[in-house]
Tab-separated table of C-alpha atoms in Angstrom:
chain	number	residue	atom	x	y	z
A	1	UNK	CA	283.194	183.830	197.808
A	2	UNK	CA	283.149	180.148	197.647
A	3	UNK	CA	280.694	180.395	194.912
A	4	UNK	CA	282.961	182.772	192.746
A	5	UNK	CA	285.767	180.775	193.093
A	6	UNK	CA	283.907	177.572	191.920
A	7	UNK	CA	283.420	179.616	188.718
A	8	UNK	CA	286.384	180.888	187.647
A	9	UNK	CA	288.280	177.469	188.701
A	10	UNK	CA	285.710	175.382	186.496
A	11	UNK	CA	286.423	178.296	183.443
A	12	UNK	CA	290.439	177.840	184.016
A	13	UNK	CA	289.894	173.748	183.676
A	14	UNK	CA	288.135	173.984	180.285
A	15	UNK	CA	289.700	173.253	177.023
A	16	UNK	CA	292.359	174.038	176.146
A	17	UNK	CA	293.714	174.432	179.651
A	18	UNK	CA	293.628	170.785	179.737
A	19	UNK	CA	295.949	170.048	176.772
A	20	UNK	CA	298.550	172.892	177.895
A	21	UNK	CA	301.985	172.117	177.307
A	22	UNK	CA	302.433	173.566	181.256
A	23	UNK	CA	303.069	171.243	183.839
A	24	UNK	CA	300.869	170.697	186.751
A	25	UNK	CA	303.220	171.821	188.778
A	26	UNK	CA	303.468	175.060	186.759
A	27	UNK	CA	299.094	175.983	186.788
A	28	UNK	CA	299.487	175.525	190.358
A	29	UNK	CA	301.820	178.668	190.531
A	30	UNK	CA	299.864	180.460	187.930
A	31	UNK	CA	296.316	179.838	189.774
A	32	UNK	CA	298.265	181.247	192.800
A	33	UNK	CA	298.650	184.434	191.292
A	34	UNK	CA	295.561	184.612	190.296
A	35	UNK	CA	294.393	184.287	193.191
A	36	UNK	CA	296.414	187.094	194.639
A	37	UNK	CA	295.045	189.198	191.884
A	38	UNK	CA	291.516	188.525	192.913
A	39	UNK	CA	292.456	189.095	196.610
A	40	UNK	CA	294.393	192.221	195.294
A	41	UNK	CA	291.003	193.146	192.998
A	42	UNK	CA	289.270	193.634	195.894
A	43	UNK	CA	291.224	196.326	197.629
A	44	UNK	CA	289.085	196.241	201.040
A	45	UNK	CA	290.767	192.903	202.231
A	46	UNK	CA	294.070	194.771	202.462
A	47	UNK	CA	295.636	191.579	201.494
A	48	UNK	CA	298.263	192.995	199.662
A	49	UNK	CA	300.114	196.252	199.773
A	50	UNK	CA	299.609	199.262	197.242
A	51	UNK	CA	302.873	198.470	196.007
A	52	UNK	CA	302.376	194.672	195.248
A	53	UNK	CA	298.569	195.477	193.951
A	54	UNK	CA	300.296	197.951	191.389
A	55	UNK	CA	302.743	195.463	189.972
A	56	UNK	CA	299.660	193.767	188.197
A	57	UNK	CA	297.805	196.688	186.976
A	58	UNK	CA	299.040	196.101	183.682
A	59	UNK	CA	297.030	193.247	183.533
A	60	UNK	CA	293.594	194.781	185.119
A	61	UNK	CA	291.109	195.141	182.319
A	62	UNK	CA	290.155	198.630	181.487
A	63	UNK	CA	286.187	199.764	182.702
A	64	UNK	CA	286.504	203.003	181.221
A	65	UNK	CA	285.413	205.799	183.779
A	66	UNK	CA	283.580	203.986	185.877
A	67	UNK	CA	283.998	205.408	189.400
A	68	UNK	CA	286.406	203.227	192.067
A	69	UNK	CA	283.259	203.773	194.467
A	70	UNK	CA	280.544	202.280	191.710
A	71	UNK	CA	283.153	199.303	191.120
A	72	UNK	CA	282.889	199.002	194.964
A	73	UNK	CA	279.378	199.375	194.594
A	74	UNK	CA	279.288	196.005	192.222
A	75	UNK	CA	281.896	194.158	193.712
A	76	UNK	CA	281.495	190.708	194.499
A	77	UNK	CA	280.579	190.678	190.635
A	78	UNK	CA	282.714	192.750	189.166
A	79	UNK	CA	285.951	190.754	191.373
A	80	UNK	CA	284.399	187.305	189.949
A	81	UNK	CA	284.534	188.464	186.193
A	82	UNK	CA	287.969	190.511	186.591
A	83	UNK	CA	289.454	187.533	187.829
A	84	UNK	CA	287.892	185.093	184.810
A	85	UNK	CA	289.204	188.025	182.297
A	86	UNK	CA	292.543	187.817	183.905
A	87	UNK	CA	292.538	184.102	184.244
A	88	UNK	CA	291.799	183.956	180.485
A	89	UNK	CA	293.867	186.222	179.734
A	90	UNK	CA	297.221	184.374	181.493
A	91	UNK	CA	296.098	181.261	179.966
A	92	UNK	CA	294.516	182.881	175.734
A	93	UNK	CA	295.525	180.779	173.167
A	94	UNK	CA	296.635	181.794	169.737
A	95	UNK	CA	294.491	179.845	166.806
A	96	UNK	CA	296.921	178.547	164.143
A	97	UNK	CA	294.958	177.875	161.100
A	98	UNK	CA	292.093	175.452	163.212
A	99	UNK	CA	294.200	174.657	166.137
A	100	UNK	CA	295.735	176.447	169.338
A	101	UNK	CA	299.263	176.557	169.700
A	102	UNK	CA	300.678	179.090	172.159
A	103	UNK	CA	299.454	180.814	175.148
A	104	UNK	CA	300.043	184.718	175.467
A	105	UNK	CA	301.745	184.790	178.510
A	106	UNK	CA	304.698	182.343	176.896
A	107	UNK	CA	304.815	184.887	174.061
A	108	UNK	CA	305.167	187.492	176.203
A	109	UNK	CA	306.866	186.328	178.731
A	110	UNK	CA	308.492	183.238	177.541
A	111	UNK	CA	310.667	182.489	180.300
A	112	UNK	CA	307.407	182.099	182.317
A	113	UNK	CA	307.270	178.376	181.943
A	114	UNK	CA	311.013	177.775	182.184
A	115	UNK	CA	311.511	174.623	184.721
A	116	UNK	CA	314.886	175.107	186.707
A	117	UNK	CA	316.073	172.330	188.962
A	118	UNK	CA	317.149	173.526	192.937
A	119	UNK	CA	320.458	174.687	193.263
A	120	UNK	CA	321.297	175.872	189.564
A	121	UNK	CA	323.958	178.706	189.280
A	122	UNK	CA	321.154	180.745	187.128
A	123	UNK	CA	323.113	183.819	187.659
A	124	UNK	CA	324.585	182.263	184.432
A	125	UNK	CA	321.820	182.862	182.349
A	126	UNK	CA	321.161	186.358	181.507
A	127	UNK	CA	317.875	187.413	180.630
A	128	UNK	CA	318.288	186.969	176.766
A	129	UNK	CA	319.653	183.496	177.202
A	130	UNK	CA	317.135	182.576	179.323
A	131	UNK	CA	314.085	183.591	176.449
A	132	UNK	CA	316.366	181.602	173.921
A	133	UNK	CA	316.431	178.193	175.856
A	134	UNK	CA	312.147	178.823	176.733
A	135	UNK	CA	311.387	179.614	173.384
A	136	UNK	CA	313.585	177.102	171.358
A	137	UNK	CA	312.143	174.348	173.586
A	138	UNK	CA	308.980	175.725	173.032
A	139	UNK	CA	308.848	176.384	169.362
A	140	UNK	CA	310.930	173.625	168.801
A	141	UNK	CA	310.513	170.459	171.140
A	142	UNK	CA	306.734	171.545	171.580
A	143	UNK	CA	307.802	170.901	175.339
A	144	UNK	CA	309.630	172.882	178.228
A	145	UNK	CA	311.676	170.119	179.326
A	146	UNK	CA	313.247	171.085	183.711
A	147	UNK	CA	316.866	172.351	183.194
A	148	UNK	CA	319.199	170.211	185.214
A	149	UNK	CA	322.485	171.760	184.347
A	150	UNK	CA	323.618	175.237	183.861
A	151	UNK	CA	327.317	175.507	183.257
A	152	UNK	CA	329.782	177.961	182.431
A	153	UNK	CA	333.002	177.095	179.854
A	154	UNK	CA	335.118	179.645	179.643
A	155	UNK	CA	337.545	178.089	177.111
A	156	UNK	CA	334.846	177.973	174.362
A	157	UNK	CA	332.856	181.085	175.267
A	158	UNK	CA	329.437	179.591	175.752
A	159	UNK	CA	326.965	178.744	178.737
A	160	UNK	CA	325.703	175.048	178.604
A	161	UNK	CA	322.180	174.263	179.273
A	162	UNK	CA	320.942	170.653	179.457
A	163	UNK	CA	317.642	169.641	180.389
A	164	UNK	CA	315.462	166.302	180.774
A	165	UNK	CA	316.991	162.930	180.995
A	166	UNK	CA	320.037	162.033	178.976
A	167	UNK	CA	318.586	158.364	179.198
A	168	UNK	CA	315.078	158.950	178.924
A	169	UNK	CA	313.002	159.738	175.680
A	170	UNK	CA	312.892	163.393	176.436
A	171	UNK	CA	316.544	165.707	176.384
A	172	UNK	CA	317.970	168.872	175.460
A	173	UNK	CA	321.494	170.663	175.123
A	174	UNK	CA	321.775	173.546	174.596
A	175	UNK	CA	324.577	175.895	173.915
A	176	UNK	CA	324.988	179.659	174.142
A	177	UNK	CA	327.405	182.614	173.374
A	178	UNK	CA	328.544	184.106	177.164
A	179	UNK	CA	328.903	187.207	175.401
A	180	UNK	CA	325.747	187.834	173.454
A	181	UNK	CA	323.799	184.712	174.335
A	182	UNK	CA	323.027	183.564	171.342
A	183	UNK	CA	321.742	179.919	170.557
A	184	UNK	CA	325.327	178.343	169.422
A	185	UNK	CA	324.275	174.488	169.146
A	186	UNK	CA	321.488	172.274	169.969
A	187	UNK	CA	320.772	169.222	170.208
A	188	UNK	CA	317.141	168.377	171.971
A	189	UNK	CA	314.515	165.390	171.318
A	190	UNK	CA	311.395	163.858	172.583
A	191	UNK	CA	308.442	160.974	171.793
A	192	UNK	CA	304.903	162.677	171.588
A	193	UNK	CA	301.505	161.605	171.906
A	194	UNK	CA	300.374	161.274	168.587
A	195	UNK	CA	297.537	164.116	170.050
A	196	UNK	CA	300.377	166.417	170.949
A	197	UNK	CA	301.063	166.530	167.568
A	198	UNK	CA	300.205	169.522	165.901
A	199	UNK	CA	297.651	169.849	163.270
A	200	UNK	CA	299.474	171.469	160.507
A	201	UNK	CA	301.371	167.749	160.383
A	202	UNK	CA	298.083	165.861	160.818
A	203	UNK	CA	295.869	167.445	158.346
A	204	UNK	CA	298.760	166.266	155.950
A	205	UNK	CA	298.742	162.401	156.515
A	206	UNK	CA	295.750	161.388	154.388
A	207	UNK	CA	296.886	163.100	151.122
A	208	UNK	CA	300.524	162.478	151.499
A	209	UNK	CA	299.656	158.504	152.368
A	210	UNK	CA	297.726	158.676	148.819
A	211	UNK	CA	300.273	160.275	147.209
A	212	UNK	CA	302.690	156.616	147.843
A	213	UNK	CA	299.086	154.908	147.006
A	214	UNK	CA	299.346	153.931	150.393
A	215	UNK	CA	295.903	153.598	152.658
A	216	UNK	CA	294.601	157.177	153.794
A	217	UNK	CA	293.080	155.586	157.045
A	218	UNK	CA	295.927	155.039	158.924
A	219	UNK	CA	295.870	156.321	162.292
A	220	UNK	CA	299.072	157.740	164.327
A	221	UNK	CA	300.340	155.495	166.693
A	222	UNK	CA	303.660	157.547	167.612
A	223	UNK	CA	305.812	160.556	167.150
A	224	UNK	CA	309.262	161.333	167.776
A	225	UNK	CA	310.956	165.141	167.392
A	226	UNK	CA	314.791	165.557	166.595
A	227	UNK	CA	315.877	169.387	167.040
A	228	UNK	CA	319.496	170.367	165.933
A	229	UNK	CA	321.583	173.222	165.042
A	230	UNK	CA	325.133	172.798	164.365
A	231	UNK	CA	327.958	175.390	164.764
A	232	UNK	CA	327.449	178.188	162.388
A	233	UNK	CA	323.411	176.944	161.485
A	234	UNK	CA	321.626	180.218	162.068
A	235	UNK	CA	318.164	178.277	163.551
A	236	UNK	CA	317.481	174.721	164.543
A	237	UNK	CA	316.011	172.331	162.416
A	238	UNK	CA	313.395	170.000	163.829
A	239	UNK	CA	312.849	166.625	162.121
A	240	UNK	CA	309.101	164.414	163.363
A	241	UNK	CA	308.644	161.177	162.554
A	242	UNK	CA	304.789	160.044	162.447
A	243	UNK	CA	304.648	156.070	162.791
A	244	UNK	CA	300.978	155.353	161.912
A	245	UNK	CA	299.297	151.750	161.724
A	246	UNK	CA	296.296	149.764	161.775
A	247	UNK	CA	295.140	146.288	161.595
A	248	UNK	CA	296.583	145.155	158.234
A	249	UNK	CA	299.452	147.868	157.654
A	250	UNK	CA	302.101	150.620	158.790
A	251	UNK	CA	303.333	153.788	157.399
A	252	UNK	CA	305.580	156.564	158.715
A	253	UNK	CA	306.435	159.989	157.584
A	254	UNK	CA	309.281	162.490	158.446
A	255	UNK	CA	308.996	165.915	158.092
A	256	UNK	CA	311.938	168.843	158.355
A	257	UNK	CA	310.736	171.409	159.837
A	258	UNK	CA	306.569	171.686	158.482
A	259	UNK	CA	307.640	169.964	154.990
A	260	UNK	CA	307.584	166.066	154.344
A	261	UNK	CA	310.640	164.841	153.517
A	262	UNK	CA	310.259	161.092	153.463
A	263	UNK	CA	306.484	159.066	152.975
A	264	UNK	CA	306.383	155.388	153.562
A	265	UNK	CA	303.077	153.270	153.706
A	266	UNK	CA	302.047	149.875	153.119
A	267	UNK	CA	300.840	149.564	149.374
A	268	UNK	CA	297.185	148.128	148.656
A	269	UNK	CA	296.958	145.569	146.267
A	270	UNK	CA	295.447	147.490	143.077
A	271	UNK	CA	297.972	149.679	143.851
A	272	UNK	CA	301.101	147.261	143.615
A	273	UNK	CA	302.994	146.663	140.070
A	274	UNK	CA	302.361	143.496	138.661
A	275	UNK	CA	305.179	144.008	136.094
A	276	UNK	CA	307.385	144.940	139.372
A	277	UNK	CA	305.979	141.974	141.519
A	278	UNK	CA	306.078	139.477	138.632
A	279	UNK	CA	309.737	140.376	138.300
A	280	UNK	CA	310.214	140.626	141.853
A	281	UNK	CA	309.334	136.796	142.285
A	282	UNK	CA	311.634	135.739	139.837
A	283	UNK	CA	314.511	137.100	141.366
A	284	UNK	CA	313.732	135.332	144.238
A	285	UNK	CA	313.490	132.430	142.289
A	286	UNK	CA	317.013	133.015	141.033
A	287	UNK	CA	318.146	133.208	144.879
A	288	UNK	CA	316.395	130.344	147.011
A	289	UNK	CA	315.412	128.242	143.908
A	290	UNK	CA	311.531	128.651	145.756
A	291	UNK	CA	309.055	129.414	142.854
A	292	UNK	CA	306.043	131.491	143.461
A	293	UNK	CA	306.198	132.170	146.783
A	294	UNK	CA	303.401	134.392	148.562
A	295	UNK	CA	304.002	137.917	148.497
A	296	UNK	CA	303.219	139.240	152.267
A	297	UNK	CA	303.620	142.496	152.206
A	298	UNK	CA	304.380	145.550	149.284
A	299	UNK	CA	305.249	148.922	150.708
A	300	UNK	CA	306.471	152.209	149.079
A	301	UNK	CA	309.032	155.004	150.537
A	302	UNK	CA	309.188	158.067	148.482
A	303	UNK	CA	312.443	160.290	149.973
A	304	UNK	CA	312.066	163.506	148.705
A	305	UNK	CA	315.218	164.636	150.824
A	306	UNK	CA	317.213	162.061	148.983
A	307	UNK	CA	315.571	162.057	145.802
A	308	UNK	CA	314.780	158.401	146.314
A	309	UNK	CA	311.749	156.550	145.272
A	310	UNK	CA	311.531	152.948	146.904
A	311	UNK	CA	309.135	149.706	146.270
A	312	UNK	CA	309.619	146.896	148.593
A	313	UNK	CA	307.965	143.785	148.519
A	314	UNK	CA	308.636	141.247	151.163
A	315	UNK	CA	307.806	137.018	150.553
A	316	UNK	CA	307.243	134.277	152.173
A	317	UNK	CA	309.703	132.607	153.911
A	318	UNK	CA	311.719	135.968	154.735
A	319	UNK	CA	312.833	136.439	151.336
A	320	UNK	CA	312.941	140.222	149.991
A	321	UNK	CA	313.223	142.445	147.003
A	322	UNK	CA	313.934	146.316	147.179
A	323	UNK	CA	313.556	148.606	144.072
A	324	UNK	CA	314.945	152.127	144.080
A	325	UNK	CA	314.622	155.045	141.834
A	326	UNK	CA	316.791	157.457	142.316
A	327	UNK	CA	319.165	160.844	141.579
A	328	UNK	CA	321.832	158.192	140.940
A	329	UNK	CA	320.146	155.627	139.247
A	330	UNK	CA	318.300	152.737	139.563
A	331	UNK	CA	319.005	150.321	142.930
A	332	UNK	CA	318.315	146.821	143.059
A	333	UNK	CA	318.158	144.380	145.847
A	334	UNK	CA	317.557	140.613	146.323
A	335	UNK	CA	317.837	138.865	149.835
A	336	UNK	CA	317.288	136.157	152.614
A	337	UNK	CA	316.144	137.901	155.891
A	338	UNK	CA	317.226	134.390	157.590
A	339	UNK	CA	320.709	135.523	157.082
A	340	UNK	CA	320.554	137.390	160.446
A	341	UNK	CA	321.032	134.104	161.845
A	342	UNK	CA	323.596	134.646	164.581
A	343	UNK	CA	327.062	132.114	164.043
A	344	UNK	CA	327.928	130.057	167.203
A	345	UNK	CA	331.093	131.229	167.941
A	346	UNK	CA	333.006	129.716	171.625
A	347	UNK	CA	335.851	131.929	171.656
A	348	UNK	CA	338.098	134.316	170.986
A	349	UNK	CA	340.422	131.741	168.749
A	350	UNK	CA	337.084	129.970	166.778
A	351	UNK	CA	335.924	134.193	165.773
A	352	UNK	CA	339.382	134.811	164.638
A	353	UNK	CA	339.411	131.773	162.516
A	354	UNK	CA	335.419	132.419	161.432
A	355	UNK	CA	336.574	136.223	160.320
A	356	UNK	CA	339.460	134.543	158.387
A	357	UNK	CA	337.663	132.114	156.585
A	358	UNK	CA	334.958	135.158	155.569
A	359	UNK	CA	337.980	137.566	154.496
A	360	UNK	CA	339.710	134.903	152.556
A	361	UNK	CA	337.181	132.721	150.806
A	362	UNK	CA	337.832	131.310	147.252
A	363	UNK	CA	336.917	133.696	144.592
A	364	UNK	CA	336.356	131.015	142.528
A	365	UNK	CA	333.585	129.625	144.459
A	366	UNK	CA	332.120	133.139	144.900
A	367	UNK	CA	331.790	132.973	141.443
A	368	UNK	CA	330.277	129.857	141.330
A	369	UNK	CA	327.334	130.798	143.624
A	370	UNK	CA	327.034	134.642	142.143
A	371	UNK	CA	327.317	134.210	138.665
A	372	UNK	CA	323.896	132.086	137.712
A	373	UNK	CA	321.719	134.322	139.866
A	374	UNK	CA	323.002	137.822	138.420
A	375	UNK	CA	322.858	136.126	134.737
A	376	UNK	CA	318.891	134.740	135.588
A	377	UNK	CA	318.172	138.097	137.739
A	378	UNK	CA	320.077	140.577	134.954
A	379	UNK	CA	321.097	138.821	132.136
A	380	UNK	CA	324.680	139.673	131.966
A	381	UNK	CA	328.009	137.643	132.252
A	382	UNK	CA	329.958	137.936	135.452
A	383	UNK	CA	333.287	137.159	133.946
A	384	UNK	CA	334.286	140.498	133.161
A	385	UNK	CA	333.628	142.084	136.976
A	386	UNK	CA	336.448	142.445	138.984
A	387	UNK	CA	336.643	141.255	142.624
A	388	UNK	CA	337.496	143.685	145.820
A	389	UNK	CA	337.826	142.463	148.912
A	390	UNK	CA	337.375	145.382	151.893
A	391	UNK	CA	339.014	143.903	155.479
A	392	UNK	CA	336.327	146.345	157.049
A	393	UNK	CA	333.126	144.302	156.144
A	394	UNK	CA	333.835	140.849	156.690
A	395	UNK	CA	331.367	138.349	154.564
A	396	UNK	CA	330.897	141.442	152.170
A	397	UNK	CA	332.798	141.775	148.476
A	398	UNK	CA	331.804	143.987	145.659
A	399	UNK	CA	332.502	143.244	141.865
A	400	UNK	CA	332.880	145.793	139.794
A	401	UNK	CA	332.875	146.239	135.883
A	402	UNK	CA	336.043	148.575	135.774
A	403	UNK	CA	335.021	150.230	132.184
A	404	UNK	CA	331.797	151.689	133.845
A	405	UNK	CA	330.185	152.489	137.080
A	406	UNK	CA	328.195	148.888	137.187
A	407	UNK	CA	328.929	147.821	140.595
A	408	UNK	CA	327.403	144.651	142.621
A	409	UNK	CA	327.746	144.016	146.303
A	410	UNK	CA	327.214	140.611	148.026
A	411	UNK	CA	327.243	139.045	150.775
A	412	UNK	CA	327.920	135.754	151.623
A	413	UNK	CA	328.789	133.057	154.455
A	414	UNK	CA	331.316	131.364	155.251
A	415	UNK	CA	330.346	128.067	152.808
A	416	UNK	CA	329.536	130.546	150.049
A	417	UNK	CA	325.962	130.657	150.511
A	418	UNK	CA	324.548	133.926	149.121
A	419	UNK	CA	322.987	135.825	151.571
A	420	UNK	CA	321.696	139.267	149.724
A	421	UNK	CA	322.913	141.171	146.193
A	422	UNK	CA	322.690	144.818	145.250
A	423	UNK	CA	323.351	146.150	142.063
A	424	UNK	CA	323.933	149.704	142.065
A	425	UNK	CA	322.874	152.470	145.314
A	426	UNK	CA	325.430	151.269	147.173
């Protein structure tokens, strides 16, 4: 006996049993049961009643007509495989094109792995509501997170569901209809291993990476998942973020639902613009009056969800140009990364006065400071934009050439000093 259940225990701990999505606490139950089938397998032990024995014969595997007294015959052998077939079967894995990704019992069953919390008013949760919350954290999250709250509000119609930690990394809401108990809203997320994260993202990374002409190589270092499904969505949308790295560079890449959306990686130097970089340094130039200055880093973003196709390039000194490509044009961007520089401020009276000073400061002087870096950066004359001031961004004005849709933003401190410029993407 000892020796049979040394075998089926070390077949239940291989691969992929050891990367389940199932909690510990979870196998424990399910290696119960199996060991009440084996016990129930037996028959002689009278461990369980006929009745109980019979509520898992749906599971038994089939030996044809093979006698109950010649499966007697064979027993301890033919117990120690029916309980490895029935093991494997509780725990068989679905392939998804090279990679497991869901065990039977959760597809048949699904509310098998649900988590509930003690003292939850389950009677709530009818059987259909319950298989919508397991499977939309499963399919969705990748996780079954422990439901702490079931509640019923009867002014809306729906049964609320939250689960996880609403200040840790990994949370759900969930909302159903009371009536049918359909998914209404959700709202779920949670950080991954980068080896939780399914292939079908993974085998993407090196292509789309080159795509940018950013490095291939870069390896995951972490994943986040964003579920959601507004009122009158008909399925939830997931958004993952991959954040990869390495020694010399970073990348990241976003994907709704299995399709990239958004690519960003570090660019290699054969594959950054000299044109672009060449132009890039004299803006900066234009700005600080620093010629030349080191370029320490050139990244792209390509936003396919936005239609936006971004070069950055970022100097020494924590100066900055952005380029962007885009469904509305082009975007430029010059800027000092110093100006986060926090303003010593004592009180209440001194940050009124500070906001005042930003609101109302000379236009004239704006001018002053503005004009020769657009005309060196653009070559165009300022004189002809307009000046708006907007109360709700202090230290930010935008001029605007009212014949056209030629807009610049800026913004300044409170002596004038330029701090960053856009021209257009605002």
């Amino acid at each position: 006996m000892t020796q049979k259940d040394e075998q089926w225990e070390k077949e239940i701990r291989k691969g992929p049993f050891a990367s389940s999505p199932f909690t510990e606490d979870h196998k424990r139950k399910v290696l119960q049961q199996v060991e009440w089938i084996k016990k129930s397998e037996e028959g002689s032990k009278g461990d369980r009643s006929e009745d109980s024995s019979r509520s898992f014969r749906p599971f038994r595997p089939q030996v044809g007509n093979v006698s109950h007294k010649r499966r007697r015959k064979r027993g301890p052998l033919v117990a120690g495989m029916g309980s490895l077939v029935i093991a494997a079967g509780l725990f068989l894995w679905i392939w998804d094109d090279g990679q497991l990704v869901k065990p039977v019992i959760e597809q048949v069953y699904p509310t098998a792995a649900l988590q509930l919390s003690d003292g939850l008013n389950t009677n709530l949760l009818t059987d259909k509501m319950k298989r919508n919350v397991a499977t939309t954290m499963r399919d969705d999250l990748g996780k079954q997170l422990k439901i702490k709250k079931v509640e019923d509000l009867p002014v809306s119609g729906r049964i609320y569901v939250e689960a996880g930690n609403e200040i840790e990394k990994e949370y759900a809401q969930i909302w159903l209809d009371a009536t049918t108990g359909n998914l209404r809203e959700v709202q779920m997320r949670r950080e991954m291993q980068p080896s939780e994260l399914e292939q079908r993202y993974l085998r993407q990374v090196p292509s789309l990476l080159q795509s940018i002409g950013s490095n291939p190589t870069l390896k995951p270092a972490s994943v986040q998942r964003f579920v959601s499904m507004k009122q009158g969505e008909s399925e939830p949308i997931s958004h993952t973020t991959l954040a990869l790295e390495n020694e010399t560079g970073y990348g990241e890449i976003v994907w709704q639902q299995d399709k990239a959306v958004s690519i960003t990686g570090d660019l290699s130097p054969d594959q950054v613009s000299q044109a672009a970089l060449t132009d890039a340094r004299k803006a900066i130039e234009a700005l600080s009056g620093k010629a030349n200055l080191d370029l320490v880093r050139a990244s792209r973003s390509k936003d396919n969800e936005l239609g936006k196709d971004t070069v950055f390039f970022s100097f020494k000194d924590n100066y900055f140009v952005q380029m962007t490509e885009g469904k509305e044009g082009l975007g430029y961007t010059v800027g000092d990364a110093n100006y986060y520089e926090q303003q010593e401020i004592g009180n209440i009276e001194e940050m009124e006065a500070y906001h005042e000073k930003l609101y109302n400061i000379d236009e004239s002087l704006l001018r002053e400071k503005v004009g020769p870096i657009v005309k060196k950066i653009f070559n165009i004359d300022f004189d002809a934009y307009k000046l708006h001031r907007n109360a709700e961004q202090l230290g930010v004005v935008t001029f605007e050439l009212e014949s056209s849709t030629d807009v610049f933003q800026v913004e300044y401190r409170e002596d004038g000093r330029i701090k960053m410029i856009t021209r257009g993407e605002l």
